[in-house]
mmCIF file of C-alpha atoms in Angstrom:
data_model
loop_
_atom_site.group_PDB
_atom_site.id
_atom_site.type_symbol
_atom_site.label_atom_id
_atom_site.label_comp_id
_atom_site.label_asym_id
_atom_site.label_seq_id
_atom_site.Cartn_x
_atom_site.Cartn_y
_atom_site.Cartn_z
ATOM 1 C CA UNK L 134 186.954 2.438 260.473
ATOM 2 C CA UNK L 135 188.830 4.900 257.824
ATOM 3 C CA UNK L 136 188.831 7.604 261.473
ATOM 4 C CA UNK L 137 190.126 4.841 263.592
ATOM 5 C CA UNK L 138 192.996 4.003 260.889
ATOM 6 C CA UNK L 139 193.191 8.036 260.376
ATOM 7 C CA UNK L 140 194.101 8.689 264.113
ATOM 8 C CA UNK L 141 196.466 5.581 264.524
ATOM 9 C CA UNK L 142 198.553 7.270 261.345
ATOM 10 C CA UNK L 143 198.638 10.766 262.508
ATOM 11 C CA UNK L 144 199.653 9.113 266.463
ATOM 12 C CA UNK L 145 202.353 7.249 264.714
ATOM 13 C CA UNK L 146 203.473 10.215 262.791
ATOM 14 C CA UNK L 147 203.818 11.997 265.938
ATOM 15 C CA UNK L 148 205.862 9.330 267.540
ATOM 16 C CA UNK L 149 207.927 9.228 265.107
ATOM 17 C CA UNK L 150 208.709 13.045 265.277
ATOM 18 C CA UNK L 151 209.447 12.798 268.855
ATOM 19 C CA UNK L 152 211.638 9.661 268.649
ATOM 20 C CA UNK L 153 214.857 9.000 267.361
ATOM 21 C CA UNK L 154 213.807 8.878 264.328
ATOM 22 C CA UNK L 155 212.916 12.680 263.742
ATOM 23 C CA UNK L 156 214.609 12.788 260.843
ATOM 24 C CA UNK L 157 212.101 10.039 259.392
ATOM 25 C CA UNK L 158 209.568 12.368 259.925
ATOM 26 C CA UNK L 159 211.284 15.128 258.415
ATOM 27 C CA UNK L 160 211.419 13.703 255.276
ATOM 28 C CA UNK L 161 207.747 12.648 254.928
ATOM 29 C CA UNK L 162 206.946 15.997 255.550
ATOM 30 C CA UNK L 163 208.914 17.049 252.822
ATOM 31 C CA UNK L 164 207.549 14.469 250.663
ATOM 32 C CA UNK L 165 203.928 15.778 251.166
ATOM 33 C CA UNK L 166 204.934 19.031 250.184
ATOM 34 C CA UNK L 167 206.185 17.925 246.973
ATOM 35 C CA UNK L 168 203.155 15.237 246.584
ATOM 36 C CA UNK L 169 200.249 17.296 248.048
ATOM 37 C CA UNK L 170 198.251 17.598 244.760
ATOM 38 C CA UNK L 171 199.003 13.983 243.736
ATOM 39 C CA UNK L 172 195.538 13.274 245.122
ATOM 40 C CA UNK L 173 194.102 15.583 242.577
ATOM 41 C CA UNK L 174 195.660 14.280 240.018
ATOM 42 C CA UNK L 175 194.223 10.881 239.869
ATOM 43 C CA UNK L 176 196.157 9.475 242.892
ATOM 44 C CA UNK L 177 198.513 6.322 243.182
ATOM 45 C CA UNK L 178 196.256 3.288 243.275
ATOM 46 C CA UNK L 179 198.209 -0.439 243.800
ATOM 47 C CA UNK L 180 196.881 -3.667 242.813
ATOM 48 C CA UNK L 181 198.906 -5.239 245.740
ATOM 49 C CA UNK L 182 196.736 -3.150 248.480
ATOM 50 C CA UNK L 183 193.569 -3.091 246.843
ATOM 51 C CA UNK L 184 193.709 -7.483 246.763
ATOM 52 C CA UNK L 185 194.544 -7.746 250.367
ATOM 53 C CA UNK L 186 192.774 -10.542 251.524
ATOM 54 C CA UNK L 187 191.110 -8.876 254.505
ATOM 55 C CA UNK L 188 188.986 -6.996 252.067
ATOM 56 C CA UNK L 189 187.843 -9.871 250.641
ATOM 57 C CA UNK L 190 186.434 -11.171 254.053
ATOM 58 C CA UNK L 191 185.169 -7.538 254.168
ATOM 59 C CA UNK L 192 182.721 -7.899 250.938
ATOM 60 C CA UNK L 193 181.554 -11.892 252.217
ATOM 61 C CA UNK L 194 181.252 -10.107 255.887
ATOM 62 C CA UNK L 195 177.792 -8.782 254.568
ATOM 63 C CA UNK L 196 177.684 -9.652 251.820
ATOM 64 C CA UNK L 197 178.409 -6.601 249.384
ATOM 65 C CA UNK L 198 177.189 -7.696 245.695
ATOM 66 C CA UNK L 199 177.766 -5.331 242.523
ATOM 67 C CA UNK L 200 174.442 -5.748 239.955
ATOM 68 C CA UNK L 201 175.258 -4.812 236.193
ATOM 69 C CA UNK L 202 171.927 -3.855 234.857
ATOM 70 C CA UNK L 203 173.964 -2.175 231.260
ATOM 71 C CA UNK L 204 177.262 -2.334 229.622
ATOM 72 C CA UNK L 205 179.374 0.548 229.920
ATOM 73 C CA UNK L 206 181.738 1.119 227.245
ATOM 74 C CA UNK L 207 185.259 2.408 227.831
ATOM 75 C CA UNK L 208 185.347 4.771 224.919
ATOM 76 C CA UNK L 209 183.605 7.090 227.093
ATOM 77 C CA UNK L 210 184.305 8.870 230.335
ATOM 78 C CA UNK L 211 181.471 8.482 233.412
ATOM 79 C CA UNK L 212 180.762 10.254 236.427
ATOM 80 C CA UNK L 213 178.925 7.907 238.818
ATOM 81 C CA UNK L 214 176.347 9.083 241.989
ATOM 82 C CA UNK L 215 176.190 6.950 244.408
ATOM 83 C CA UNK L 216 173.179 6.367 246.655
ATOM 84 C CA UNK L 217 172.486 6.627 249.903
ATOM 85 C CA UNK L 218 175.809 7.901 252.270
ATOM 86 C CA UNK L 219 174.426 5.605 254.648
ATOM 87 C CA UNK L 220 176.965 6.151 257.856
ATOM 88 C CA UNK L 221 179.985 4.716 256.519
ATOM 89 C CA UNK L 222 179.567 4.189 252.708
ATOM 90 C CA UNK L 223 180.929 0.810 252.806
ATOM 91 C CA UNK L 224 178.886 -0.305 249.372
ATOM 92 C CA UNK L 225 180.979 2.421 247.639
ATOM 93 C CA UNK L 226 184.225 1.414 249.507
ATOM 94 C CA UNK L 227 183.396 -2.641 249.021
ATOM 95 C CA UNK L 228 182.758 -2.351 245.159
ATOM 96 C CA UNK L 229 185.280 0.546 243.939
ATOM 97 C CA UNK L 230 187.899 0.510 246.494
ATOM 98 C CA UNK L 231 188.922 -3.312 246.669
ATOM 99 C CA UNK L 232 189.007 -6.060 244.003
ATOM 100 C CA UNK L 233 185.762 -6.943 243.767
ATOM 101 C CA UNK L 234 184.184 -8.064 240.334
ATOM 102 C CA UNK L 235 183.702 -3.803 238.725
ATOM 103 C CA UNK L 236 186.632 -5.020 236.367
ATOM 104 C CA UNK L 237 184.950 -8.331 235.322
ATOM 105 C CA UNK L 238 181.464 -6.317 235.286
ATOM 106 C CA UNK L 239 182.816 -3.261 233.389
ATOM 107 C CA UNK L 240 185.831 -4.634 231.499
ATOM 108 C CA UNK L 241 188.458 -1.578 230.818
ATOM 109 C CA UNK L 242 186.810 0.667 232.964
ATOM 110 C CA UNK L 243 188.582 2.510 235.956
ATOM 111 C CA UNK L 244 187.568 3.307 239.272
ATOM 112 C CA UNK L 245 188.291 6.633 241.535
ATOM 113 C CA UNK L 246 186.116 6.893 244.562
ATOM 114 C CA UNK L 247 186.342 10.779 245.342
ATOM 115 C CA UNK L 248 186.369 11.243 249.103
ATOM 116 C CA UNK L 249 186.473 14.700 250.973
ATOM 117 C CA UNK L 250 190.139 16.391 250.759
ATOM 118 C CA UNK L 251 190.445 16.794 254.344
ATOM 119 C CA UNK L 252 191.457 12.580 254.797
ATOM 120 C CA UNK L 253 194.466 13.347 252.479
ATOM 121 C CA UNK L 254 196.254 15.532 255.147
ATOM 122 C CA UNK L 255 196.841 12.778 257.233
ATOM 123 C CA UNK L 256 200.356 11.737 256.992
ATOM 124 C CA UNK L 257 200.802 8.234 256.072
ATOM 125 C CA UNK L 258 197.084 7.899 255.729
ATOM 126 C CA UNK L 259 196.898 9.476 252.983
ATOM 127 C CA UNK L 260 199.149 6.548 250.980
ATOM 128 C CA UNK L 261 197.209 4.243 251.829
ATOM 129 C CA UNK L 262 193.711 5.382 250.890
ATOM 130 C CA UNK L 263 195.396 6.449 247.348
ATOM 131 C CA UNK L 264 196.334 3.120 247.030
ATOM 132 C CA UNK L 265 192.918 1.767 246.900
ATOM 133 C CA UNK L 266 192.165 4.159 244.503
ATOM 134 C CA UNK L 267 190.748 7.127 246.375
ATOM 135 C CA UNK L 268 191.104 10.527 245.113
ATOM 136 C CA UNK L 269 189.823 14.199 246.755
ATOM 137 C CA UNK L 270 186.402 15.405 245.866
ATOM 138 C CA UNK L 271 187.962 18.705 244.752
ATOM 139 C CA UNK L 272 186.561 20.075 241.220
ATOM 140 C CA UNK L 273 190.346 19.800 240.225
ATOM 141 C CA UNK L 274 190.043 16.106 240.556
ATOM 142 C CA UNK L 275 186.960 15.324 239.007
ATOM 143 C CA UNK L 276 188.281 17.659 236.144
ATOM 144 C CA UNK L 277 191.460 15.707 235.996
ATOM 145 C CA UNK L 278 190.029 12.500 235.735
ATOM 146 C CA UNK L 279 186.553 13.047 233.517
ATOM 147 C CA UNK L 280 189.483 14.799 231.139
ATOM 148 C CA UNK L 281 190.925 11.803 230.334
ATOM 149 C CA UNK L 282 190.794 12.313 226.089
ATOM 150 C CA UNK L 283 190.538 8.271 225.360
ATOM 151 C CA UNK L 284 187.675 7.565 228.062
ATOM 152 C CA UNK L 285 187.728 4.208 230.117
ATOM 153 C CA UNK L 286 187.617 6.333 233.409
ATOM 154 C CA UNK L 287 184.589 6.263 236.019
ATOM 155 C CA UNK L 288 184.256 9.098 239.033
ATOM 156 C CA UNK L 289 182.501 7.545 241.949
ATOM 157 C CA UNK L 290 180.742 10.068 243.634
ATOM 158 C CA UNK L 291 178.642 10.339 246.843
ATOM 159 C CA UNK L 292 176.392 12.382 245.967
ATOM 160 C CA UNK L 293 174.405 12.982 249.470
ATOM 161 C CA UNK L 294 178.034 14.028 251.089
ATOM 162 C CA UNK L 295 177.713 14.042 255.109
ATOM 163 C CA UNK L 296 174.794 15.855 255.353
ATOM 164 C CA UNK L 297 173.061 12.847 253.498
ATOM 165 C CA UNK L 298 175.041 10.573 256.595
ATOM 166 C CA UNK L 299 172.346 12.114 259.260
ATOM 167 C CA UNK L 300 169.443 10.805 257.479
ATOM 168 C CA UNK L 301 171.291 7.111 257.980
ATOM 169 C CA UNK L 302 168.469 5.163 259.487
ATOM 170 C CA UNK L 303 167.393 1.767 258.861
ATOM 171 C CA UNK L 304 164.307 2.308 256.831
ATOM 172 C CA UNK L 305 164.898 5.855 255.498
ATOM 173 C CA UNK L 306 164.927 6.981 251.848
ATOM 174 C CA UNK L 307 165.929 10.310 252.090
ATOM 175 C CA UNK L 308 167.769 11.628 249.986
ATOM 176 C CA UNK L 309 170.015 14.712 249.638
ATOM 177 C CA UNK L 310 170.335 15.906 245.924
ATOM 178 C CA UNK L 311 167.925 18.660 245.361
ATOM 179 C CA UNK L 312 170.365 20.894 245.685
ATOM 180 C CA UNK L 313 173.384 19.103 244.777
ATOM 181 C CA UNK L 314 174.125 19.699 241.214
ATOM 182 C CA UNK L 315 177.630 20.535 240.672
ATOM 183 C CA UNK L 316 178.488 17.301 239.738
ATOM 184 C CA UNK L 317 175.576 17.849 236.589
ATOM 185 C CA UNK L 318 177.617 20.735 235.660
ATOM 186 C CA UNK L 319 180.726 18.450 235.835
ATOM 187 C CA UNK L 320 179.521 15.861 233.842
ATOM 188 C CA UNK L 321 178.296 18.485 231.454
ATOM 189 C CA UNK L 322 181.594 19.911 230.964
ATOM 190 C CA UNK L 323 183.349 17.122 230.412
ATOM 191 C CA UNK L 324 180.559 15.223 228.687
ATOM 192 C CA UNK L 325 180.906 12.427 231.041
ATOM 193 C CA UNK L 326 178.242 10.488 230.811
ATOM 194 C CA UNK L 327 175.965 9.820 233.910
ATOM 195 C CA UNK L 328 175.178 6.503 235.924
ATOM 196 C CA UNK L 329 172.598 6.186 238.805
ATOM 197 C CA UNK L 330 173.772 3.500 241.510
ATOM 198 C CA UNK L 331 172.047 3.013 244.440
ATOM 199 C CA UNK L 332 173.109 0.766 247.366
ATOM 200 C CA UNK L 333 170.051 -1.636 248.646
ATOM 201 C CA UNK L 334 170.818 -2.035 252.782
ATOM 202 C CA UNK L 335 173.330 0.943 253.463
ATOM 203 C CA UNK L 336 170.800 2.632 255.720
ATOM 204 C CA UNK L 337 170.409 -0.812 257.588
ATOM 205 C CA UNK L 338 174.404 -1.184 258.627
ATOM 206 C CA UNK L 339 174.106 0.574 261.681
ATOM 207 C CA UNK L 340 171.251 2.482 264.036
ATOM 208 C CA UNK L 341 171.683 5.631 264.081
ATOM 209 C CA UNK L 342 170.459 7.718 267.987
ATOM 210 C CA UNK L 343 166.982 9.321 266.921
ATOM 211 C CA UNK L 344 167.798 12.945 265.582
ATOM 212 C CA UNK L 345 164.829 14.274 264.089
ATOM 213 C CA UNK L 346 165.193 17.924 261.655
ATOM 214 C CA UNK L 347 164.390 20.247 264.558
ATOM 215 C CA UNK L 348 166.068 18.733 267.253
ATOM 216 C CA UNK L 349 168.723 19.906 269.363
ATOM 217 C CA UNK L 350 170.777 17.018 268.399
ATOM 218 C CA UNK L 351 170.294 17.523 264.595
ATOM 219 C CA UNK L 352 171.044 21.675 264.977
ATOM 220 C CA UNK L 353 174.127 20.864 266.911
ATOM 221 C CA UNK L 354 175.299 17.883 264.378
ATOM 222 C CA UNK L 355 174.577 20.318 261.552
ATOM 223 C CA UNK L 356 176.501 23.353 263.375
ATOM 224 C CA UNK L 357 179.955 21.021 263.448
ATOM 225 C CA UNK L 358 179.297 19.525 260.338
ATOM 226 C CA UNK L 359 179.151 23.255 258.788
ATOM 227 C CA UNK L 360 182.705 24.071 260.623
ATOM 228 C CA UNK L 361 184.345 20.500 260.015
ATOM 229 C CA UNK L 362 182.977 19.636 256.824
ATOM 230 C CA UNK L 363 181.814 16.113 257.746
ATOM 231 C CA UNK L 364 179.130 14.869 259.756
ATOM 232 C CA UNK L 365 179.347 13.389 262.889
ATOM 233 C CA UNK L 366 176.433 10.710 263.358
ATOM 234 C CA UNK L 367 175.751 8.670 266.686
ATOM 235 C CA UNK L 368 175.555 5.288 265.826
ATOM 236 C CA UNK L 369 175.817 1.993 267.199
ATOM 237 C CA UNK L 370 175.817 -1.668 265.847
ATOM 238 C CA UNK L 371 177.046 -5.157 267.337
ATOM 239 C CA UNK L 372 180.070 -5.744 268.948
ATOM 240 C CA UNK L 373 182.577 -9.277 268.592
ATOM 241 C CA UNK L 374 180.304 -11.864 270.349
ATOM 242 C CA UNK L 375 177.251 -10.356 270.886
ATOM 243 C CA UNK L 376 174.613 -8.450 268.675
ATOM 244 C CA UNK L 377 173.227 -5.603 271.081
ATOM 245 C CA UNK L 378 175.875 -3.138 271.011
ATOM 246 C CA UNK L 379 179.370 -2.151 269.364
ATOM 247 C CA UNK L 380 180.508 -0.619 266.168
ATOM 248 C CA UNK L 381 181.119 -3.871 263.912
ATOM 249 C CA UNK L 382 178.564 -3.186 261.304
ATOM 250 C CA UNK L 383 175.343 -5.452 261.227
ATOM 251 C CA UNK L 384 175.269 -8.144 258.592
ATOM 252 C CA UNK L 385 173.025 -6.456 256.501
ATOM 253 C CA UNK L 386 173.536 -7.734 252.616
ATOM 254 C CA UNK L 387 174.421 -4.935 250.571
ATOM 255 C CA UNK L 388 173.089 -4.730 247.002
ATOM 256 C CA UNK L 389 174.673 -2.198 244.732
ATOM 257 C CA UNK L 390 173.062 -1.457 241.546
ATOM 258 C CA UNK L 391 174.500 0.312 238.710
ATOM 259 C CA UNK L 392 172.144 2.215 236.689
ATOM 260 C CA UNK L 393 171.864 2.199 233.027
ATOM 261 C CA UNK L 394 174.124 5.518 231.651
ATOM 262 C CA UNK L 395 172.162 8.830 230.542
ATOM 263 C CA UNK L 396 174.495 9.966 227.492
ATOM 264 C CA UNK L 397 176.102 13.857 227.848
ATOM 265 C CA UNK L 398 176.826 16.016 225.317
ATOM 266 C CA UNK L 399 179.728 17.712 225.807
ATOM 267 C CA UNK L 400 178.904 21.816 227.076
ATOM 268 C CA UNK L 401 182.005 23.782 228.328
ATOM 269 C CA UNK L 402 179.408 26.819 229.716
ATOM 270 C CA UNK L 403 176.097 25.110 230.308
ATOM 271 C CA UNK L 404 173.354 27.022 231.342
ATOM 272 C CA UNK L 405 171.129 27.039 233.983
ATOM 273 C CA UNK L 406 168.358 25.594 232.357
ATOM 274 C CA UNK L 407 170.475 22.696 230.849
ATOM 275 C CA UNK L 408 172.269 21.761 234.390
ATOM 276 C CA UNK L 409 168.480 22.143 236.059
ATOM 277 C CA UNK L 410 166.793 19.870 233.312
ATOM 278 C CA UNK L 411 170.009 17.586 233.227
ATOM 279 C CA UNK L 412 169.756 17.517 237.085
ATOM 280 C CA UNK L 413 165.854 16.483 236.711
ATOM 281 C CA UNK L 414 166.325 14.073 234.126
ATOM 282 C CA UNK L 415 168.814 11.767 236.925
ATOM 283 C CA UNK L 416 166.231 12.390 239.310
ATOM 284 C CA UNK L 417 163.801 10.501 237.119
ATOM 285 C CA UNK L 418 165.988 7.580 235.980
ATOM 286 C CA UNK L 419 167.598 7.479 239.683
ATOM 287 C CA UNK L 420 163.860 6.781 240.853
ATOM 288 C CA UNK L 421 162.917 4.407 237.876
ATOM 289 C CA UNK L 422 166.232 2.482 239.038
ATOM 290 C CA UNK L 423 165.009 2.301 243.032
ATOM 291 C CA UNK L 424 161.505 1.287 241.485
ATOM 292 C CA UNK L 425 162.701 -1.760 239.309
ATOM 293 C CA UNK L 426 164.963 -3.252 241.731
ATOM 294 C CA UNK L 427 163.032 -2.490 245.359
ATOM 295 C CA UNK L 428 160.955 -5.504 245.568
ATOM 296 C CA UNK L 429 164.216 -8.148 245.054
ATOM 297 C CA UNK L 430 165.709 -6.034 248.200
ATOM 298 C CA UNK L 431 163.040 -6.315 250.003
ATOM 299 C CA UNK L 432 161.918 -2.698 250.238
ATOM 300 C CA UNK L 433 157.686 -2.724 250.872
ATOM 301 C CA UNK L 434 155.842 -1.843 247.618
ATOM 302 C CA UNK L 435 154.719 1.549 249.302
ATOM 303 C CA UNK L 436 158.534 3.103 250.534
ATOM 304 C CA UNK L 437 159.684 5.144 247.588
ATOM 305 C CA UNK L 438 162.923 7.869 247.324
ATOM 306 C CA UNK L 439 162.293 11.010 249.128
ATOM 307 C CA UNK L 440 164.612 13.936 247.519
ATOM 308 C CA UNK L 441 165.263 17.256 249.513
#
């Protein structure tokens, strides 16, 4: 959906640089000279955008639910992983993005989804996702908001990234995090305390073509993702009026829980051995979260998390 939206900006930014109205399009462009780093620097969210009322049909669509499971208090600063990518990461977008309950659930906290910098070259584009409170995955973001001295600020990140988006099947609990542990360091550094979430159903939205590790499909979706910097799944769902093909997501009911916090101290330089035993110590209470709530989701006693 954000691509569709993406390519209708950038086709009517065009248009309006070959109209008339080149002068329009002048001026934006000097406008995101002077605001290019405005989405690493906590971006411009707006009430007004993030209450339209189509994104409230967008949470009952499925429906997306947000599970407290431990207060968070807003004298402190956290950095959230979210789990799984799933194709589309439409739990992340339905809870943090639009006004769903987070402010009734965690009073005086605020949301930034981080999102991969390339979206926020887009002209026009790029305003609107800001307005729902996006911001660029860029270490200068995260730093900019995890620095903010009197706390009450959450970073939403997805941890998998596209890589994690390939593993999208209905059924599949693999992870990507092994590896992934910059945003330990970040959290470290800033002492920004860190919150498992994990998204029951985001695998099930969509069916993903088979694209085993091996195959030529994987190695090719692997090679672009490498160049582009996001992946490029094949997926299908249902379509308008009937349930066999299309892109409209499945009704799937999303359940997104949000983890009890694990408390940071402060480190400016951590060392290896702190990030790596930091790193294991989510991994634990990321799988003890998956473990308690599982069997309300309606995930078989036997599935656990797989981490590579």
């Amino acid at each position: 959906f954000l691509s569709l939206v993406a390519e209708v900006c950038c086709g009517l930014f065009v248009i309006l640089i070959l109209s008339n109205f080149w002068f329009l399009g002048v001026l934006y462009l000097l406008w995101l000279y002077l605001d290019w780093e405005k989405p690493c620097r906590g971006g411009r969210r707006s009430q007004w955008v993030r209450s339209w009322t189509i994104w409230k049909y967008f949470r009952e669509y499925f429906p997306i639910t947000l599970i407290k499971t431990s207060d968070l208090s807003p004298d402190h600063n956290y950095l959230l992983g979210f789990h799984p990518h799933g194709v589309l990461a439409a739990g992340a977008f339905g809870n943090f993005c639009t006004s769903s309950n987070f402010k009734t659930l965690f009073p005086g906290l605020t949301p930034y989804l981080h999102i991969m910098p390339i979206w926020f070259s887009c002209p026009f584009f790029r305003e609107y996702i800001m307005s729902a409170g996006m911001v660029s995955a860029s270490k200068q973001s995260v730093s900019y908001v995890l620095n903010n001295k009197g706390g009450g600020h959450a970073s939403i990140i997805v941890i998998g990234g596209a890589e994690e988006a390939l593993n999208a099947h209905p059924g599949d609990l693999t992870l990507n995090i092994l590896k992934r542990k910059g945003f330990i360091k970040m959290a470290l550094k800033y002492g920004a305390h860190l919150v498992p979430v994990f998204c029951f159903g985001e695998n099930e939205l969509f069916k993903q073509v088979a694209n085993p590790k091996g195959s030529r499909l994987r190695t090719i979706q692997e090679k672009l993702q490498k160049i582009m910097g996001f992946a490029l799944p094949l997926f299908h769902a249902r379509g308008v009026f009937q349930y066999s093909f299309g892109l409209i997501p499945y009704r799937q009911p999303l359940h997104t829980v949000v983890g009890s916090p694990i408390p940071v101290q402060q480190n400016l330089n951590p060392s290896t051995e702190e990030i790596e035993q930091l790193h294991a110590l989510y991994l634990q209470k990321l799988r003890t979260l998956f473990e308690e709530h599982k069997r309300n989701y309606g995930i078989p006693e036997h599935k656990t998390l797989i981490f590579e």
